[in-house]
Coordinates of C-alpha atoms and ligand atoms in Angstrom, one line a residue:
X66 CA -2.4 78.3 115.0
X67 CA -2.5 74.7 115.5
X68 CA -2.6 72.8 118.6
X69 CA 1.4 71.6 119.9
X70 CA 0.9 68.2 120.7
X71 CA 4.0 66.7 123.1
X72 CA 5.1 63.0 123.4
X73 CA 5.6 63.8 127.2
X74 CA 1.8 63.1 128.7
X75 CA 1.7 60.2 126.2
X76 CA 4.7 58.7 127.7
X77 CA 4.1 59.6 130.7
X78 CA 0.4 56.9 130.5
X79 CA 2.4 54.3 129.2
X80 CA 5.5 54.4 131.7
X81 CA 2.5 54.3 134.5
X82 CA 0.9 51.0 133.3
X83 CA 4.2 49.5 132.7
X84 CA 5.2 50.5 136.2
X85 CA 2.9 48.7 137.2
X86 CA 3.2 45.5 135.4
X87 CA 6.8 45.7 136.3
X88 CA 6.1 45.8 140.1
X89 CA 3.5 42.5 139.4
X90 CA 6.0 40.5 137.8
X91 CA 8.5 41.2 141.0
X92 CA 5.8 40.3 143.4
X93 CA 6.3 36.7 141.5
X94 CA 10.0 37.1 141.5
X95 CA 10.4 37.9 138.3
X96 CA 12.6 40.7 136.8
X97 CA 12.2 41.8 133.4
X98 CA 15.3 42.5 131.4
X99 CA 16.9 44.0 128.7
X100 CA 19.7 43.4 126.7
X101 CA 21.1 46.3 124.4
X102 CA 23.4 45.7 121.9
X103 CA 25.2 48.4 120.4
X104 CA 28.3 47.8 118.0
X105 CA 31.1 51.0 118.5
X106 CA 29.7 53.7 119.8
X107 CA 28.1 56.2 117.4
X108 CA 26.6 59.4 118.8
X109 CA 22.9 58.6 117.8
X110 CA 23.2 54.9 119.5
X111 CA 24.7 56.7 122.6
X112 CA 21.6 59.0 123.2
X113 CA 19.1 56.2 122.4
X114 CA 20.8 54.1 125.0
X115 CA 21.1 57.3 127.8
X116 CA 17.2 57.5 127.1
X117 CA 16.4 54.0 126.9
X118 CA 18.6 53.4 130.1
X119 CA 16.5 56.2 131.7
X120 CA 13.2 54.4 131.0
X121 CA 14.3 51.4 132.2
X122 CA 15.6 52.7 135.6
X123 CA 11.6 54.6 135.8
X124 CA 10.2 51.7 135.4
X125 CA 12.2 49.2 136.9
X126 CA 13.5 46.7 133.8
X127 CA 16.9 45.6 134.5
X128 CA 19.0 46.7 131.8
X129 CA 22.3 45.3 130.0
X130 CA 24.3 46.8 127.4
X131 CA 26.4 44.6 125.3
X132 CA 29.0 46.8 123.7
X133 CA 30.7 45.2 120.8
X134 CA 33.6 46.4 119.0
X135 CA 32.9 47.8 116.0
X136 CA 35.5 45.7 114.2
X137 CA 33.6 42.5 115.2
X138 CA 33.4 40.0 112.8
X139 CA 29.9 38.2 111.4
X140 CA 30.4 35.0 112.9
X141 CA 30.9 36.5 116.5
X142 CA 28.2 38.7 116.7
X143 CA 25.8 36.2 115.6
X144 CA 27.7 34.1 118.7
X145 CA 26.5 37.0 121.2
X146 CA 23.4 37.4 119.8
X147 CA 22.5 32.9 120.5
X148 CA 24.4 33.8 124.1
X149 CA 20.9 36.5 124.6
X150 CA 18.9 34.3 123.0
X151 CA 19.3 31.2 125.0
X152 CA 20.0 33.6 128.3
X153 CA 16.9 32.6 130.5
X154 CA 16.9 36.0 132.7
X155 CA 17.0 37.9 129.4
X156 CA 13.6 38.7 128.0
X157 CA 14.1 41.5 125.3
X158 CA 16.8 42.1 123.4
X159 CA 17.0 45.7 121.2
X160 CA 19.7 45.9 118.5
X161 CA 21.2 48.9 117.2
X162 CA 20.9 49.1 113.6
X163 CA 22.0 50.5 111.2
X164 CA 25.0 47.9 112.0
X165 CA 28.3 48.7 110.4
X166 CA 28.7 47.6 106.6
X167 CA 30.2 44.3 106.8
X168 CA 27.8 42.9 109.0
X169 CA 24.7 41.5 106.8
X170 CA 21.8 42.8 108.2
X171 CA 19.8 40.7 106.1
X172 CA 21.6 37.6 107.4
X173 CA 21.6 38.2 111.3
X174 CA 18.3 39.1 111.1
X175 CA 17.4 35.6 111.1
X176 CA 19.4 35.4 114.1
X177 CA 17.5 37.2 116.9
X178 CA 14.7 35.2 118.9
X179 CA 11.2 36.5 117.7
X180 CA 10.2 36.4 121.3
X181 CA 12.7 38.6 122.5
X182 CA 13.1 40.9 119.6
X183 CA 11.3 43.9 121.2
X184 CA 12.0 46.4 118.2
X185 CA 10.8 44.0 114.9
X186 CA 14.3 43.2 113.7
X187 CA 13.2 39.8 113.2
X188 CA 11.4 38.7 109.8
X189 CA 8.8 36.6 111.8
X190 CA 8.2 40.0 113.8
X191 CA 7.9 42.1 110.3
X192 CA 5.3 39.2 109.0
X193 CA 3.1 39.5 111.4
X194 CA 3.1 43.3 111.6
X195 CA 2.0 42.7 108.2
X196 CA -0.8 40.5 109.6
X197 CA -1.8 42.6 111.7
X198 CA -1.5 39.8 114.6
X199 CA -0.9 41.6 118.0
X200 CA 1.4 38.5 119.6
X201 CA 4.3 40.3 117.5
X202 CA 6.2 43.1 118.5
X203 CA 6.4 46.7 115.8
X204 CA 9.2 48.7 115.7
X205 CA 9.0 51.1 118.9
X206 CA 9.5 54.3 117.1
X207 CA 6.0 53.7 114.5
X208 CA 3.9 52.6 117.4
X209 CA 4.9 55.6 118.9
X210 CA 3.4 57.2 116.2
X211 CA 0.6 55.5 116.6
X212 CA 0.0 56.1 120.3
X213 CA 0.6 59.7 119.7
X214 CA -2.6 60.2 117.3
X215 CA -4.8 57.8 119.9
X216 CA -3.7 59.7 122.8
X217 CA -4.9 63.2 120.9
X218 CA -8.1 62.0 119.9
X219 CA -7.2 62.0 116.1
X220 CA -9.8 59.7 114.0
X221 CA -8.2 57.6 112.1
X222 CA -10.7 55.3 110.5
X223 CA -11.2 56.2 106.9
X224 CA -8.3 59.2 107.2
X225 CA -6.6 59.8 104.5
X226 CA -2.9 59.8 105.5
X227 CA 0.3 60.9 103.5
X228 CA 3.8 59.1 105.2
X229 CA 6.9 60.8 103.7
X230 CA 9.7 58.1 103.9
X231 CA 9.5 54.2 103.5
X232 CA 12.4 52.8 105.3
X233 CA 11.9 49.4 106.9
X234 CA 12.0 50.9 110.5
X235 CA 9.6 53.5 110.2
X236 CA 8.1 54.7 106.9
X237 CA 6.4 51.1 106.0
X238 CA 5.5 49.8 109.3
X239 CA 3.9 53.2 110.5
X240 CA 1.8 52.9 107.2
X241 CA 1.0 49.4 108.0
X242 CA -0.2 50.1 111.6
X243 CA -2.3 52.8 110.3
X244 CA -3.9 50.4 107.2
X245 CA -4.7 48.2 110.3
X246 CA -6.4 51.0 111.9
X247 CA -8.7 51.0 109.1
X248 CA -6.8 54.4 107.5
X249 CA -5.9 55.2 103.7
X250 CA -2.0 55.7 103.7
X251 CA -0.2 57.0 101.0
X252 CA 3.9 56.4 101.2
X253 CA 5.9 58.7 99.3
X254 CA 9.9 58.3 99.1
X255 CA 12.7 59.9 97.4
X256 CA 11.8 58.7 94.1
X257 CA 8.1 59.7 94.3
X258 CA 7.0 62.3 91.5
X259 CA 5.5 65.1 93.7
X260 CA 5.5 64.2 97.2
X261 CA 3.8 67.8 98.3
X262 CA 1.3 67.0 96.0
X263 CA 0.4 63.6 97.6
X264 CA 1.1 65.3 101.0
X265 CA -1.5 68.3 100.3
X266 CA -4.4 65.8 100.0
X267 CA -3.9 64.3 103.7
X268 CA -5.5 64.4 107.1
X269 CA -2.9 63.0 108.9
X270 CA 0.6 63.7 107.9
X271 CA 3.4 61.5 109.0
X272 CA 7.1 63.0 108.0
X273 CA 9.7 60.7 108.3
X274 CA 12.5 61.0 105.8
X275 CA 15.1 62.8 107.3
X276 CA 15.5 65.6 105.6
X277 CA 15.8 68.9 107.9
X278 CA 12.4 71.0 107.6
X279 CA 11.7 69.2 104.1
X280 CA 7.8 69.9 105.0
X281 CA 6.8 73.3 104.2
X282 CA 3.2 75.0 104.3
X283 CA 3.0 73.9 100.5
X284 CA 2.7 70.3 101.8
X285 CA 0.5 70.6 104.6
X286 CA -4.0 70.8 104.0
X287 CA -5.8 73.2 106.2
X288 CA -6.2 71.9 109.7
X289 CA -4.2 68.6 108.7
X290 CA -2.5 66.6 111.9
X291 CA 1.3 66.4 111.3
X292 CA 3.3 64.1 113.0
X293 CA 6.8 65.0 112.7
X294 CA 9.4 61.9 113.3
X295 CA 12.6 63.3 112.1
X296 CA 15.8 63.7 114.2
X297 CA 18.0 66.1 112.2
X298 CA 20.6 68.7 112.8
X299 CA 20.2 71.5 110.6
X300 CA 23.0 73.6 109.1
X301 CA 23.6 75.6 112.4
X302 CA 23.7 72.6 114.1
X303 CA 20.6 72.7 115.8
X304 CA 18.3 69.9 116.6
X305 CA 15.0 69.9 114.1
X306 CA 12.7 67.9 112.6
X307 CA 11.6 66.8 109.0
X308 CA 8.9 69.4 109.5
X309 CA 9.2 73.4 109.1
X310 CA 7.7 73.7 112.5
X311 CA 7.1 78.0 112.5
X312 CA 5.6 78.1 109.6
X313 CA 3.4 75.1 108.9
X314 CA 2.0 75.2 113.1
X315 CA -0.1 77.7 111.9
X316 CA -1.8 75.6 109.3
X317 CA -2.2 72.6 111.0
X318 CA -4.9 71.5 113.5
X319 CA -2.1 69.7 115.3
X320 CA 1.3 69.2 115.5
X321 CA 4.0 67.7 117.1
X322 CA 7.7 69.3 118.2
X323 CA 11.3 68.2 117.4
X324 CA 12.2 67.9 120.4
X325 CA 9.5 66.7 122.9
X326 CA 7.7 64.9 120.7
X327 CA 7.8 61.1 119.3
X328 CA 10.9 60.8 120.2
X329 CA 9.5 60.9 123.7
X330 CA 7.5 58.7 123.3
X331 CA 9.8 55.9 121.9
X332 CA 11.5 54.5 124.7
X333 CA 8.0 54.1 126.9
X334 CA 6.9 51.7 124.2
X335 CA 10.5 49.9 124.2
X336 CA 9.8 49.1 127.9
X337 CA 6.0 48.4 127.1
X338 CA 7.3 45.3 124.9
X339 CA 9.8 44.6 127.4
X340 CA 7.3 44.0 129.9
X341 CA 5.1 42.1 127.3
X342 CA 8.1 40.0 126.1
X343 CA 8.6 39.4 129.9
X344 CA 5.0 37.8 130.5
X345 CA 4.6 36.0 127.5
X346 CA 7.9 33.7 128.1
X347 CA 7.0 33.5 131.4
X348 CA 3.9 32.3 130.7
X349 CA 5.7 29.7 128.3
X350 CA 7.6 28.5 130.8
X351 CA 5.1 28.2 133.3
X352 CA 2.9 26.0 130.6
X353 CA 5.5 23.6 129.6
X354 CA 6.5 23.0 133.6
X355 CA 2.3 22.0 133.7
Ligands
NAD671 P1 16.1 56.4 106.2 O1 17.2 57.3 105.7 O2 16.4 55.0 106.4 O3 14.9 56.6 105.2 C1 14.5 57.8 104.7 C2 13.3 57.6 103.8 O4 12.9 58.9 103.4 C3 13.6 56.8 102.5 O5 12.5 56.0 102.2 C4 13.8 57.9 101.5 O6 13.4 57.4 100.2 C5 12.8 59.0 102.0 N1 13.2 60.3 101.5 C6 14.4 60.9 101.7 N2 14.4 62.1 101.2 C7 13.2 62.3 100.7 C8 12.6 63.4 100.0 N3 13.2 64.5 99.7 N4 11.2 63.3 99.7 C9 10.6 62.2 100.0 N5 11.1 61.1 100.6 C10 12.4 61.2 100.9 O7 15.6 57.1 107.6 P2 14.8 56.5 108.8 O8 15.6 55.6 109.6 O9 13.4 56.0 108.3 O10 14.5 57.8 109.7 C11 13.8 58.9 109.2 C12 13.9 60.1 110.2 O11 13.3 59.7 111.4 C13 15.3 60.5 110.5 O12 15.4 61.9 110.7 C14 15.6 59.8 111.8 O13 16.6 60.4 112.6 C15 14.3 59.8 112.5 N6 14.0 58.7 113.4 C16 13.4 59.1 114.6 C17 13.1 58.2 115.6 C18 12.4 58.7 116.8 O14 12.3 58.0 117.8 N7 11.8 59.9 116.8 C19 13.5 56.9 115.4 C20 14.0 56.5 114.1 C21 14.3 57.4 113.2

């Protein structure tokens, strides 16, 4: 039986360090802070925001929830959004997305500050993720991923890694971190021939597509590491991942649990770029007053 890997000891590290950059930056009178902006107030958003509100309290980030109505039209939220941007005490600012219909992500997107967007909304954020230039910020919930396989001592240099989902805010950018890591990604999606097939061959299997248990022992190599990022509810309604945990644990060399796993780890590396957002505008600021 494979090893259980938990987000909790990996969040745990980070909330630690950023502890302590948080108490630095109030020793210079600084408070780092963070605007949420959530439009209505759908169940997922909700639990995000108890969790990232949580984090923020640990560590000491001042938070802010902007709750707009879910009726709100383009032109004003793009209004509140300039309002965050050009707010001097804000530092990070995380939108919840999917945002309803008839707001155009692809439009507001523009929108958002690149130095406060703290979860890669931003195109400027996405480009250099795509660089591979650290002075961006990923999307929290891939670099979770991320810190999860570093954490457990899983090699990836030259791995041969299968990601099962290519959305914009995980599939692709947690196959892009791992190209930068020097790793041989393979993303497969819903239109992908035979995605056990392509899954079977990996070392490192990353399943994020959202379907409840999708990943069976037919998809998993011998002693493979599966990282499991799905957030489902299953027909009984009970929380599970995009992994068949029971039976494919005892295949894999390690795995991690839906719950206690990435999602733990998530909101640790919100407030890490909270904190990082914090100092580099500071830092700005403190340049131009030279
Ligand atoms: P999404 O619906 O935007 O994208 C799903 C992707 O999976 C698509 O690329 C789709 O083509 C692919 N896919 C769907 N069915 C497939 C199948 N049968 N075979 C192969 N590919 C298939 O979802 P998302 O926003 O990327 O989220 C994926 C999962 O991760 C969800 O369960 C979500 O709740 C979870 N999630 C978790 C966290 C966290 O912090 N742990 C954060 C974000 C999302």
């Amino acid at each position: 039986m494979g090893e259980v890997i938990y987000g909790k000891p990996v969040a745990d590290k980070i909330t630690e360090t950023v502890k302590k950059d948080v108490e630095e930056l109030k020793n210079r009178g600084i408070v780092p802070k963070l605007a949420i902006v959530r439009v209505g107030a759908k169940p997922d958003d909700l639990a995000y925001e108890r969790g990232a509100l949580k984090r923020c309290e640990k560590v000491g980030i001042e938070p802010q929830v902007v709750e707009l109505p879910e009726d709100i039209s383009q032109d004003d939220f793009i209004k509140e959004l300039h309002k965050l941007n050009d707010d001097e005490m804000v530092h990070g600012i995380l939108v919840f997305r999917p945002l309803p219909k008839h707001l155009d992500e692809s439009v507001i997107k523009y929108e958002i500050a690149p130095e406060k967007d703290v979860d890669c909304f931003s195109p400027v954020n996405e480009g250099k993720l795509y660089e591979g230039d650290d002075s961006g910020f990923s999307p929290c919930t891939p670099v979770a991923v991320m810190e999860i396989l570093k954490h457990y001592d899983v090699k990836l240099k030259g791995a041969d890694v299968t990601v099962i989902g290519a959305s914009n805010v995980v599939g692709k950018p947690v196959a892009l971190l791992l190209l930068n890591e020097a790793a041989t990604p393979t993303i497969c999606h819903i239109d992908t021939k035979d995605t056990a097939k392509a899954s079977r061959n990996a070392d490192i299997l990353v399943a994020a597509c959202g379907v409840p248990r999708l990943v069976k022992e037919n998809f998993v190599k011998d002693s493979a590491v599966v990282i499991d990022v799905g957030i489902n509810l299953d027909e009984n309604g009970k929380l599970c991942g995009d992994v068949d945990f029971d039976n494919v644990k005892e295949k894999a060399s390690k795995i991690t649990p839906v719950p206690k796993g990435v999602g733990s780890v998530t909101t640790s590396i919100l407030a890490r770029h909270v904190v990082k957002a914090c100092k580099m505008q500071t830092e700005k600021l403190a340049e131009a007053l030279v």
